[in-house]
Tab-separated table of C-alpha atoms in Angstrom:
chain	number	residue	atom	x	y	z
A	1	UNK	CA	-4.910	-39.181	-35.560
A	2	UNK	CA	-3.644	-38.466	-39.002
A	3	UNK	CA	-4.822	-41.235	-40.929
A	4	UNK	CA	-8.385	-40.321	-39.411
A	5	UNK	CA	-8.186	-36.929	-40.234
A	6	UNK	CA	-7.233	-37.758	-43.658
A	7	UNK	CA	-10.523	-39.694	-43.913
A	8	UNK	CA	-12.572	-37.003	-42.402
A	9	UNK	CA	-11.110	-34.423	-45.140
A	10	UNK	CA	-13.172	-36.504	-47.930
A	11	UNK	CA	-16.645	-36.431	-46.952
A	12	UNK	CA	-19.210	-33.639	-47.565
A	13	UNK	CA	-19.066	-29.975	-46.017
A	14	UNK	CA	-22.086	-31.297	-44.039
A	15	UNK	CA	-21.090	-34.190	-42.866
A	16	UNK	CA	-17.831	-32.952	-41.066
A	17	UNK	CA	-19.104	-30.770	-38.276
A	18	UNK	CA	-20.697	-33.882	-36.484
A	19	UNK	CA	-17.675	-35.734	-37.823
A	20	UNK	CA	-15.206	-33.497	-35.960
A	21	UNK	CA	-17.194	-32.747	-33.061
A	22	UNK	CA	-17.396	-36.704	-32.630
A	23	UNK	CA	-13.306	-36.695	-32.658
A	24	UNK	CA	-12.972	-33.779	-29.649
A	25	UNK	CA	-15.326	-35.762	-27.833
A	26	UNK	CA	-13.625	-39.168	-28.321
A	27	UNK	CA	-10.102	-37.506	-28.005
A	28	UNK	CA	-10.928	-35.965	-24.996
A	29	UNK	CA	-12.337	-38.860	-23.291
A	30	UNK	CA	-8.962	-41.219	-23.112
A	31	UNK	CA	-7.626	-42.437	-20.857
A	32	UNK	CA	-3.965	-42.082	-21.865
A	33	UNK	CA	-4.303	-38.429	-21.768
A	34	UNK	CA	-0.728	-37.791	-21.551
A	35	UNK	CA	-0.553	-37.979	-25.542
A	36	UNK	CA	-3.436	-35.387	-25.973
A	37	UNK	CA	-1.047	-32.427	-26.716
A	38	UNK	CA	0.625	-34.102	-29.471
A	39	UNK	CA	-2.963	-35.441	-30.901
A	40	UNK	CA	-4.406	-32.576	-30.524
A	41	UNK	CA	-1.979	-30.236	-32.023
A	42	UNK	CA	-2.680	-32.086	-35.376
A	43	UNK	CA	-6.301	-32.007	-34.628
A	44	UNK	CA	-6.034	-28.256	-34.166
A	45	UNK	CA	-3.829	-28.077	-37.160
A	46	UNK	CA	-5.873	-29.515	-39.276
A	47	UNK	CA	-9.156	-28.155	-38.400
A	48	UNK	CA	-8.465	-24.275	-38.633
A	49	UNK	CA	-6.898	-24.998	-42.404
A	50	UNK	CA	-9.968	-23.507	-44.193
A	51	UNK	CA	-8.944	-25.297	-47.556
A	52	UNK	CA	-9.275	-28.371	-45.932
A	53	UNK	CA	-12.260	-27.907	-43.147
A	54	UNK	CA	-13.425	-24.268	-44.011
A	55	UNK	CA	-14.288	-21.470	-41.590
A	56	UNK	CA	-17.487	-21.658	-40.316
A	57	UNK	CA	-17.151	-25.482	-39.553
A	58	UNK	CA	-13.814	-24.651	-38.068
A	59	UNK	CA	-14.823	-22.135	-35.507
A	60	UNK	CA	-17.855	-24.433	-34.621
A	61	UNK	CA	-15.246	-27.411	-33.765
A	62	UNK	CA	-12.946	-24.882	-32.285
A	63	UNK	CA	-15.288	-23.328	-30.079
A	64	UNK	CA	-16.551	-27.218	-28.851
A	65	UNK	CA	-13.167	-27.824	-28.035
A	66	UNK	CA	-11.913	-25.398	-26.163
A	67	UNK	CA	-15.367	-25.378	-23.957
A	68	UNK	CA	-15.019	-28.878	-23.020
A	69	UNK	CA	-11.180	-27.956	-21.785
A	70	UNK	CA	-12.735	-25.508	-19.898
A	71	UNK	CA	-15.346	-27.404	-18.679
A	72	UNK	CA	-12.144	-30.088	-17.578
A	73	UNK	CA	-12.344	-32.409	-19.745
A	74	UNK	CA	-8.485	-32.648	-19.226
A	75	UNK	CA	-7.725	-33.345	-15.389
A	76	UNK	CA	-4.224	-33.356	-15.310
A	77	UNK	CA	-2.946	-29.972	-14.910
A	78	UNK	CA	0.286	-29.861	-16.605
A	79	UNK	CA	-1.259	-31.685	-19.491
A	80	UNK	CA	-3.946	-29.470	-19.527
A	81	UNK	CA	-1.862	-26.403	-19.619
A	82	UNK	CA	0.341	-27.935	-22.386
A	83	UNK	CA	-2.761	-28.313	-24.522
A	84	UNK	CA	-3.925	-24.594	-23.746
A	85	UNK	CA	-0.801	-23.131	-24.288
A	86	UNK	CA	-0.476	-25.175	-28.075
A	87	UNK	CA	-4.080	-24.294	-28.940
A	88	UNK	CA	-2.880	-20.714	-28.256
A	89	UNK	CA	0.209	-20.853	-30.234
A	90	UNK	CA	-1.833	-22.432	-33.348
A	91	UNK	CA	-4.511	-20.388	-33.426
A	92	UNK	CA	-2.663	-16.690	-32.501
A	93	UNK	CA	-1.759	-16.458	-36.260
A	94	UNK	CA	-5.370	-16.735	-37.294
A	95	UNK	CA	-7.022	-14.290	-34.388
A	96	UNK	CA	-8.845	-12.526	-36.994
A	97	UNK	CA	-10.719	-15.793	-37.579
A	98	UNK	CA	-10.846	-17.067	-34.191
A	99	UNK	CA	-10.653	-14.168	-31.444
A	100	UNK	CA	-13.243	-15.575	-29.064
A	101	UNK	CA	-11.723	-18.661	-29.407
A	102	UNK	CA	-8.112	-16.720	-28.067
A	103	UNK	CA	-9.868	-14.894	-25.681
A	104	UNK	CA	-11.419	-18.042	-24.140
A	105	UNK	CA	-7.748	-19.754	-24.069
A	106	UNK	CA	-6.140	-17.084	-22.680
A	107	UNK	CA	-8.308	-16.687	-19.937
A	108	UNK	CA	-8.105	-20.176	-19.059
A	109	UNK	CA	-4.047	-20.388	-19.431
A	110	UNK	CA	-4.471	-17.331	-16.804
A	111	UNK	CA	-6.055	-19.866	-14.251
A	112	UNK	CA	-3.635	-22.036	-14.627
A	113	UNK	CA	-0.540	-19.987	-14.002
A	114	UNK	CA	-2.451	-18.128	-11.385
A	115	UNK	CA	-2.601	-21.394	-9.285
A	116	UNK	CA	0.756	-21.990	-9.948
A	117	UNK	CA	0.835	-18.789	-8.482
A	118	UNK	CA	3.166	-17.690	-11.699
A	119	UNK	CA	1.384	-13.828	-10.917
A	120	UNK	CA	3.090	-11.835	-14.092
A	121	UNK	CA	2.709	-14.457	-16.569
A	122	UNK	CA	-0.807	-14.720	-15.754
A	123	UNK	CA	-0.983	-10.988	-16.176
A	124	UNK	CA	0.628	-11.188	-19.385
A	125	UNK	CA	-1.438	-13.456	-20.561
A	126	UNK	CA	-4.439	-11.371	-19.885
A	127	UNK	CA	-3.004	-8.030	-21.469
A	128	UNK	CA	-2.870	-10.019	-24.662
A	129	UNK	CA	-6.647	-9.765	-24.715
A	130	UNK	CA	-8.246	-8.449	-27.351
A	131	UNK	CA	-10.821	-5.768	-25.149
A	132	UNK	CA	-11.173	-2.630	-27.383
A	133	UNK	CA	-10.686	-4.084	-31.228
A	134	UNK	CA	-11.281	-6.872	-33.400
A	135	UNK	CA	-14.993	-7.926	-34.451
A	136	UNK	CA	-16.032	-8.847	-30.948
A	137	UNK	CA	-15.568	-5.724	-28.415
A	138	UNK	CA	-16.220	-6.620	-24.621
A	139	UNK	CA	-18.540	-4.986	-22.606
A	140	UNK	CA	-17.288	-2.164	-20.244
A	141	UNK	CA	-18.165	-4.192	-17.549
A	142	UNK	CA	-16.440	-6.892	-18.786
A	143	UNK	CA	-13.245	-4.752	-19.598
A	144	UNK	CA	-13.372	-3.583	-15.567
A	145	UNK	CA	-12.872	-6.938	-14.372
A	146	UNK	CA	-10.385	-8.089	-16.828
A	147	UNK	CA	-7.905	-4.896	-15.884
A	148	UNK	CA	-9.011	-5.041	-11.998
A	149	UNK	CA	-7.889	-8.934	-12.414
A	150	UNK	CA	-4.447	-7.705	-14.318
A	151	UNK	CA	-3.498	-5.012	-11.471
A	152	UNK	CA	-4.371	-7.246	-8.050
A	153	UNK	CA	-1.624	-10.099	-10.265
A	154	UNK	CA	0.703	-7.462	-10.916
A	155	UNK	CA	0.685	-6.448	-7.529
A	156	UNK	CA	0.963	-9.834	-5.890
A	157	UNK	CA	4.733	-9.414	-7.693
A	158	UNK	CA	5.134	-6.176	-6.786
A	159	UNK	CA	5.284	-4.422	-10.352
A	160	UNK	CA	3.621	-1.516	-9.108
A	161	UNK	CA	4.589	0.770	-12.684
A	162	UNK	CA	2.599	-1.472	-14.707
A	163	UNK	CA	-0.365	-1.848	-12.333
A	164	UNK	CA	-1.373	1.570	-11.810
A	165	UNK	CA	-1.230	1.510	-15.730
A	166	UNK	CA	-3.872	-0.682	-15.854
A	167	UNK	CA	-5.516	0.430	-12.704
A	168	UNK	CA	-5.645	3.994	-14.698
A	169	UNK	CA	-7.707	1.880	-17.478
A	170	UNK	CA	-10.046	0.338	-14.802
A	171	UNK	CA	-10.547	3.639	-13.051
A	172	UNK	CA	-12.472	5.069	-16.717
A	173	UNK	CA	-14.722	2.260	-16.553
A	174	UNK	CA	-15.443	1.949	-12.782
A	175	UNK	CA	-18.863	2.869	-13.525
A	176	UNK	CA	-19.772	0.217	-15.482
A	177	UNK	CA	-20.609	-2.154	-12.689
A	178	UNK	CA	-22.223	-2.172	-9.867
A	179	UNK	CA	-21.031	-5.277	-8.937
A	180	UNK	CA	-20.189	-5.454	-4.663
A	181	UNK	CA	-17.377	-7.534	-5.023
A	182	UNK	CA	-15.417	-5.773	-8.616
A	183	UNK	CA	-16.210	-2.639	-6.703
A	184	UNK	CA	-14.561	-3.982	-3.595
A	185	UNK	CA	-11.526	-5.004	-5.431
A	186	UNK	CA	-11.082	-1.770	-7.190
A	187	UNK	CA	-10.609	-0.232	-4.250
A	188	UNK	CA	-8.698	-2.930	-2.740
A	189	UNK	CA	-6.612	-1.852	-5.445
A	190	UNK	CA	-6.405	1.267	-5.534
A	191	UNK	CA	-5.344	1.407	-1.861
A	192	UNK	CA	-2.579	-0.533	-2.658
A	193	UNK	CA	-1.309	1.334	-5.538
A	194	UNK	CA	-1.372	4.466	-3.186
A	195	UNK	CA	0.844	2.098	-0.812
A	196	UNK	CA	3.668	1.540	-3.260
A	197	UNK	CA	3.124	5.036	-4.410
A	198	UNK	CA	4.538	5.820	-1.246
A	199	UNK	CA	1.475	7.928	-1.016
A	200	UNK	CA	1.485	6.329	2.496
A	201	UNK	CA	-0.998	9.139	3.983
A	202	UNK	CA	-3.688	8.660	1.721
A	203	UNK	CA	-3.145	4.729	1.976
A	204	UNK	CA	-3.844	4.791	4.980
A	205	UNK	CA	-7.297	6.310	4.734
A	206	UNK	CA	-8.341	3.905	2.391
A	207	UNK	CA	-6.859	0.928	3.861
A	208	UNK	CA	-8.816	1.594	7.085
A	209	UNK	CA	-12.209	2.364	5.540
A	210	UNK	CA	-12.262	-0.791	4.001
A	211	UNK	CA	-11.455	-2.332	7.181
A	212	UNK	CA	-14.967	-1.911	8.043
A	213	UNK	CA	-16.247	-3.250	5.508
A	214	UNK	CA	-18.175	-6.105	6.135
A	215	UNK	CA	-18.817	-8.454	2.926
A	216	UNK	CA	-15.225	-8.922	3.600
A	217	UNK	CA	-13.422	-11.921	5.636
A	218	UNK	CA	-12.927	-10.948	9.476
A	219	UNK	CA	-8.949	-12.162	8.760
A	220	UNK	CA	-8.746	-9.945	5.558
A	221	UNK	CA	-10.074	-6.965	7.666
A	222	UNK	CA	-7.739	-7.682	9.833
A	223	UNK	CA	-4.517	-7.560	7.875
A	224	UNK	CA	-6.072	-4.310	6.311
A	225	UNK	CA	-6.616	-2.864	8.854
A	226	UNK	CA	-2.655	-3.352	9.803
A	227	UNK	CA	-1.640	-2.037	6.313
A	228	UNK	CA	-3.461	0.684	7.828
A	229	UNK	CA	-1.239	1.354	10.669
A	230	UNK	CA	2.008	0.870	8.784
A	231	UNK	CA	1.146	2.937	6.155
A	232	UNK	CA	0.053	5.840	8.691
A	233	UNK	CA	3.076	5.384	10.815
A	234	UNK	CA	5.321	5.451	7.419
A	235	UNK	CA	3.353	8.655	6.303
A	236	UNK	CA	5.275	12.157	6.526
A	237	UNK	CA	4.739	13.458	9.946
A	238	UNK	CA	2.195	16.711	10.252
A	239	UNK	CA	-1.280	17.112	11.122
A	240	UNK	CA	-2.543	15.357	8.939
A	241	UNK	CA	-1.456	12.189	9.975
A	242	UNK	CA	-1.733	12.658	13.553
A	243	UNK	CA	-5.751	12.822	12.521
A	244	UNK	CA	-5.168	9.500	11.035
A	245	UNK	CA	-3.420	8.293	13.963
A	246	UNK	CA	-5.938	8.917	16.241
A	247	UNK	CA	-8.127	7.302	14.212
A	248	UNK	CA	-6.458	4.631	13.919
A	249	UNK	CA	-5.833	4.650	17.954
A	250	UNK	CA	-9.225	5.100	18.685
A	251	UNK	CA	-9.891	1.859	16.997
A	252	UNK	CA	-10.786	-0.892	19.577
A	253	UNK	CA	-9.557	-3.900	16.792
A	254	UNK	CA	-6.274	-2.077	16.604
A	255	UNK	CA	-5.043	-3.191	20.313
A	256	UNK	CA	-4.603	-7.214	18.666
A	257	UNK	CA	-2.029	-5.872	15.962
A	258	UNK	CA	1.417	-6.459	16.449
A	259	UNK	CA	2.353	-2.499	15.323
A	260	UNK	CA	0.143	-1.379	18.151
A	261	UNK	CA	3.070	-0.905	20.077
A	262	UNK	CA	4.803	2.252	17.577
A	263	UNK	CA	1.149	3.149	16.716
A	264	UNK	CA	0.037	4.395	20.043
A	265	UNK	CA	4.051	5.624	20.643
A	266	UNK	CA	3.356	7.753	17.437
A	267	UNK	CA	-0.242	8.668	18.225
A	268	UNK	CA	0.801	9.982	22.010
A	269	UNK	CA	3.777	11.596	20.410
A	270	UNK	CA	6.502	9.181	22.371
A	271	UNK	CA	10.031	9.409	21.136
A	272	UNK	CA	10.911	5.989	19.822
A	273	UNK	CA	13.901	4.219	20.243
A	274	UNK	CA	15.859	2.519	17.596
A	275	UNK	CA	14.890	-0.997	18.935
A	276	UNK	CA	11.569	-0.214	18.666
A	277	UNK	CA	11.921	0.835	15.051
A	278	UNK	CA	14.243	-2.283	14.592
A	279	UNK	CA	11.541	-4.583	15.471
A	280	UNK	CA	8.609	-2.406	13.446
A	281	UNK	CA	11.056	-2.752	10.281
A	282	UNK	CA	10.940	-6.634	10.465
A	283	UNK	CA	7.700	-6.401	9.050
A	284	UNK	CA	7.810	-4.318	6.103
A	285	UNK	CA	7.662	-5.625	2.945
A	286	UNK	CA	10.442	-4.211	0.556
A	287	UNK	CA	8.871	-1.461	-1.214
A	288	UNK	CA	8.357	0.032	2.198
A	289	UNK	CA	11.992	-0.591	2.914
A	290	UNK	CA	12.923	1.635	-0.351
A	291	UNK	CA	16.105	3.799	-0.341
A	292	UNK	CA	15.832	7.635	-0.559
A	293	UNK	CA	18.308	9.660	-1.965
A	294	UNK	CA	19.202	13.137	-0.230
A	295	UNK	CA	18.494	16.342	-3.055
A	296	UNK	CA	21.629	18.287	-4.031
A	297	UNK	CA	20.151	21.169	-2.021
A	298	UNK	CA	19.935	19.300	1.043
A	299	UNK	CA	23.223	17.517	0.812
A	300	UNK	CA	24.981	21.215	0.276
A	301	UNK	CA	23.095	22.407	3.456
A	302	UNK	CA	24.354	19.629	5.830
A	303	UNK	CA	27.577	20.166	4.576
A	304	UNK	CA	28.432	22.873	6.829
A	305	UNK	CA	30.994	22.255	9.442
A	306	UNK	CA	29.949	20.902	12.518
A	307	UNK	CA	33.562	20.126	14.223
A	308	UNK	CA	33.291	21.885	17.907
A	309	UNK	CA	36.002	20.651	19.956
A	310	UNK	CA	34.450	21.156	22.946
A	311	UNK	CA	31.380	19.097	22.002
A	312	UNK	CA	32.061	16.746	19.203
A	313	UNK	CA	29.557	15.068	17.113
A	314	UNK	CA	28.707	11.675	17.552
A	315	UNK	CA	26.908	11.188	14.151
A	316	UNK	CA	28.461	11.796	10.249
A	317	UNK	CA	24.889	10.911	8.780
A	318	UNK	CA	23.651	13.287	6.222
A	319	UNK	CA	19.963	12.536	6.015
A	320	UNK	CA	17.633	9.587	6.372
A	321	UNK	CA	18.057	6.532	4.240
A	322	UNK	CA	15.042	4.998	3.748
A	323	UNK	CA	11.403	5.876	3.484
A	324	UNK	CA	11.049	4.233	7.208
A	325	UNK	CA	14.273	6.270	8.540
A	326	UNK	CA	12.842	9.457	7.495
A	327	UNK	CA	9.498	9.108	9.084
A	328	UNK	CA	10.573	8.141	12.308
A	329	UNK	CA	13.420	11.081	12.475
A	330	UNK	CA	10.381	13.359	11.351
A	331	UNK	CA	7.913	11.562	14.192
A	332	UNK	CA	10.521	12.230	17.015
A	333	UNK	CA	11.320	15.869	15.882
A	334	UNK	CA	7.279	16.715	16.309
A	335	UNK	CA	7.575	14.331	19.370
A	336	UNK	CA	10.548	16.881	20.653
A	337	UNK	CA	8.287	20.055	19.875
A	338	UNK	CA	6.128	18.275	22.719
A	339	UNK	CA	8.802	18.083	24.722
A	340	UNK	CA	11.233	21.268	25.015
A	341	UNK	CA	10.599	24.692	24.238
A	342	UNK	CA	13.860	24.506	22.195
A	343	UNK	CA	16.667	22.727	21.463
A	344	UNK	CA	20.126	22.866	20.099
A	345	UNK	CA	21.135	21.702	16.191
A	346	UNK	CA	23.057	19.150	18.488
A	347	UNK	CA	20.987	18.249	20.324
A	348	UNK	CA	18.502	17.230	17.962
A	349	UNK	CA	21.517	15.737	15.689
A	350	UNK	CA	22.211	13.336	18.928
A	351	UNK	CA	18.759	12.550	19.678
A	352	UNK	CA	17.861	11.836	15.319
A	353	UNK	CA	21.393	10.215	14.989
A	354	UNK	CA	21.916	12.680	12.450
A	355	UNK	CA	24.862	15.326	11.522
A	356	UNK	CA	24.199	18.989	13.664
A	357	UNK	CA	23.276	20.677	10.377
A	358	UNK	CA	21.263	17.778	8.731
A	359	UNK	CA	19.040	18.025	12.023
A	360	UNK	CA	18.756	21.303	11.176
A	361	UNK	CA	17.676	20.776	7.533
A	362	UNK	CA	15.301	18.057	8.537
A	363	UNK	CA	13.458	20.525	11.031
A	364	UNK	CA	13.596	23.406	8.300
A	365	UNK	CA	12.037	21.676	5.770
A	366	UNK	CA	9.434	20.704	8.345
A	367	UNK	CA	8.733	24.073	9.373
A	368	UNK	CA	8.643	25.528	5.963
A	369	UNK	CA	5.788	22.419	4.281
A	370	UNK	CA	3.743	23.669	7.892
A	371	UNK	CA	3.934	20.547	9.796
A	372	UNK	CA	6.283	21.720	12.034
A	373	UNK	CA	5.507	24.880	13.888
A	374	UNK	CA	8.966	26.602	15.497
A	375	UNK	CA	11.723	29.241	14.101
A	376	UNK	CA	15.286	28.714	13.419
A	377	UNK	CA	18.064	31.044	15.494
A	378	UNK	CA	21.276	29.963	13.146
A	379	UNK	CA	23.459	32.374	15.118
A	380	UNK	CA	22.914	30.702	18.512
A	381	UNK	CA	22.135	27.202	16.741
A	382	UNK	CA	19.186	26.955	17.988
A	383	UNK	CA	15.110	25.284	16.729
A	384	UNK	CA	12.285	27.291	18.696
A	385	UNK	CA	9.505	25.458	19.130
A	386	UNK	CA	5.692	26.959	19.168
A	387	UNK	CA	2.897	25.556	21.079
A	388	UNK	CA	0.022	23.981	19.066
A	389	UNK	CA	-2.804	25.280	21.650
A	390	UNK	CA	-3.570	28.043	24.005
A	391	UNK	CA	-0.387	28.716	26.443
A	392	UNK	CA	-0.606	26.711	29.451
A	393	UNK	CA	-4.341	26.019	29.302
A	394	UNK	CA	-3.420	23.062	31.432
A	395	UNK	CA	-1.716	24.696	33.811
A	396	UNK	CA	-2.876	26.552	37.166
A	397	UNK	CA	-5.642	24.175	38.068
A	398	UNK	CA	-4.710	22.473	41.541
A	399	UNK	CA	-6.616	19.231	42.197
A	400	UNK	CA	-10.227	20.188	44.393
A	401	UNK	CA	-8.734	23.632	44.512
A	402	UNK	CA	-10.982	24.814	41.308
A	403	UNK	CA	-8.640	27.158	38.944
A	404	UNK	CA	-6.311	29.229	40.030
A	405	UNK	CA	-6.519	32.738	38.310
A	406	UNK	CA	-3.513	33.300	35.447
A	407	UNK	CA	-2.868	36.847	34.392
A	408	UNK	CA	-0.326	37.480	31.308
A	409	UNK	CA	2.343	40.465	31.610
A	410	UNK	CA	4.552	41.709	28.486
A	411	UNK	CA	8.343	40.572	29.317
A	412	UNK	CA	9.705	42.025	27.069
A	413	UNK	CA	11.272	38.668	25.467
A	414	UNK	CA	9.119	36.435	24.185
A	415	UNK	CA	11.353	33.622	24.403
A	416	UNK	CA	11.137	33.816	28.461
A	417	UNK	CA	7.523	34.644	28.677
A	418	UNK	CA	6.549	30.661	28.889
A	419	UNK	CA	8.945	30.562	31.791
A	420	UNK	CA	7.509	33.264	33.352
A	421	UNK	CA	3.921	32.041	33.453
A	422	UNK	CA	4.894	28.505	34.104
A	423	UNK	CA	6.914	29.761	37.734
A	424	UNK	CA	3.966	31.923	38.717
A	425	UNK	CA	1.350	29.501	38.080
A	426	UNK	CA	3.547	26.980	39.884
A	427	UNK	CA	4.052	29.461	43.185
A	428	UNK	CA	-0.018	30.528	43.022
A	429	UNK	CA	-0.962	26.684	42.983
A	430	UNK	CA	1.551	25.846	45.897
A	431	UNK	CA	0.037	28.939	47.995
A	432	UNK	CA	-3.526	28.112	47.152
A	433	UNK	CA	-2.729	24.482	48.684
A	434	UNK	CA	-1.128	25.981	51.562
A	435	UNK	CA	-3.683	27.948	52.375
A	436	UNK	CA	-6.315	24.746	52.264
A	437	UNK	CA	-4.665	22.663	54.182
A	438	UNK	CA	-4.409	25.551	57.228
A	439	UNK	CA	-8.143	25.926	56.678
A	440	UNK	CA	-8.474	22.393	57.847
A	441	UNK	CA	-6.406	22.681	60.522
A	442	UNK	CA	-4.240	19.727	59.081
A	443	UNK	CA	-0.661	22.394	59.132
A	444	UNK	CA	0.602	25.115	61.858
A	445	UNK	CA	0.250	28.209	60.824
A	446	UNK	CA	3.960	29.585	61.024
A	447	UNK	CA	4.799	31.421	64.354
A	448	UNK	CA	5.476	35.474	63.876
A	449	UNK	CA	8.585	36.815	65.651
């Protein structure tokens, strides 16, 4: 290769671009390719040396080159990639002269180490793209795919920090396409940047309108549409996700997941169980798994002594521990409001696995963000619940009997007046069914003394 080079160097300025364009193509076409890095490093070498070749006639041979790589000229793939990545490493240095040229290579190198399924290096390749300077600028469009491209490989290994940096960069050009399938990757994207976020709620939402979409694969809606359910059921607990839930519940496909099982538990406000939760964990990935720490002000509050030796406390625990821990204990304390009326600091410790005053904490904190509706009695250690809807609307109504007529009467304590209703409703349904069944004949009317 040298000695020919050294022959090509004498001719005219004219006669070398068909000169060198006749070596890449004869070069290229060997059969012995795994000797084409060396060759062409010299080849390279040689050609971008503008005392030798000059500039013009050096991008020309340059450009012809790395198209026909491109085009796979070189089959192999490792010897392939060794030639990309020495073409790179020549012609860096000179990027003023040959940026299109760089470009080209790097987006090629990409390929390669995204098949190899290398997903960072690949994105670091691409973020050493010249997009926004040098004497060839990229279109906007252009720019959209290249950082939409950088965030869905950053994301495959989980860097979320430097993805939504990019994705930030893609989001002020998301206008300059209206491309179906960019557009459908963007927000691909930007769903999952909300996921490891840990902005699980709004996740969610996204995840599960593009579910529906349907220029996408049946399989990919499919696991969507699960992100969709983990990330509601990982969301903090309030209204606002139980109108996801039932979204999500309503959804005929949602019956063939495997988390239908803690999504309709959540949705219908069941208490779960730890073995439940055990077997919903197993399918987490680990930035869903992430460890929380407890605040200073929280850790002082569940703190206070909880030694009773009458009733002893089964659990030390301070707080949940991960993101997953915290949204079941926060699921089952709204699944408790369902459940009782009210119930003791202990009792809720015992049921949440959690220390008497941490229980506490957890269902303050709830009560003061307003997804939890209920008062605190600290003296008597007690969490009041409230009723979401009208009192007892489903009460009083005795099957074929029509309703039975409920009048309210001041008690006095408003703690009791639940338990007031509830017994006289009960005792006005029980003699409105007495009273049918002696219409029918089908009882004896009791004898009077």
């Amino acid at each position: 290769m040298e000695a020919k080079l050294s022959q090509l160097a004498t001719l005219s300025q004219k006669d070398k671009t068909p000169a060198y364009l006749a070596v890449v193509s004869e070069t290229l076409s060997r059969p012995d390719q795994p000797s084409l890095p060396t060759d062409l490093h010299v080849f390279i070498d040689t050609v971008t040396n503008p005392d030798i070749v000059g500039l013009v006639t050096g991008r020309q041979v340059i450009s012809e080159l790395v198209k026909n790589i491109g085009a796979g000229a070189v089959s192999d793939h490792d010897v392939r990639k060794r030639v990309v990545e020495d073409a790179l490493a020549t012609l860096q240095p000179r990027i003023a002269s040959y940026e299109e040229q760089v470009n080209t290579l790097r987006f090629q190198l990409a390929d390669l180490l995204e098949a190899e399924e290398e997903w960072t290096q690949a994105a670091r390749v691409l973020m050493g793209i010249s997009l926004d300077s040098g004497s060839r600028s990229l279109p906007d469009e252009e720019k959209f795919r290249v950082y939409i491209r950088i965030v869905r490989l950053l994301l495959e290994d989980e860097d979320s920090v430097q993805a939504e940096t990019y994705y930030n960069r893609a989001a002020s050009v998301s206008n300059s396409t209206t491309d179906k399938e960019t557009q459908l990757q963007f927000r691909l994207c930007q769903a999952r940047i909300s996921d490891y976020a840990r902005k699980f709620l709004e996740a969610a939402m996204r995840y599960h309108e593009l579910s529906w979409v349907a220029e996408i694969d049946e399989e990919e809606r499919k696991e969507i549409l699960s992100n969709a359910v983990t990330c509601a059921v990982l969301a903090p607990a309030g209204p606002n996700r139980s109108r996801v839930l039932a979204s999500l519940y309503r959804d005929e496909r949602s019956s063939d997941l495997p988390t239908y099982n803690i999504l309709s538990k959540m949705f219908l406000d069941h208490i779960l169980r730890p073995a439940e939760v055990k077997n919903f964990e197993e399918k987490l990935r680990p930035h869903q798994l992430a460890k929380i720490a407890i605040s200073s002000n929280d850790r002082l509050a569940s703190t206070v002594d909880d030694d009773d030796p009458l009733e002893p406390s089964t659990s030390t625990r301070r707080g949940p521990s991960t993101v997953l821990d915290r949204a079941v204990m926060e699921h089952n304390v709204l699944a408790s409001s369902k459940i009782y009326n009210n119930i003791t600091f202990r009792g809720l410790g015992a049921l949440l696995d959690l220390a008497p005053s941490a229980a506490e904490t957890m269902a303050r904190k709830m009560i003061e963000q307003g997804r939890l509706k209920g008062s605190i009695d600290q003296v008597d250690k007690l969490i009041w619940f409230e009723g979401g809807r009208e009192e007892d609307d489903a009460q009083g109504k005795a099957g074929g009997l029509g309703e039975v007529e409920q009048t309210s009467e001041a008690t006095g304590a408003p703690f009791t007046k639940r338990w007031d209703m509830q017994i006289r409703t009960t005792a006005a349904n029980v003699e409105s069914i007495v009273q049918h069944l002696a219409v029918k004949g089908l009882i004896q009317a009791p004898a009077v003394a």
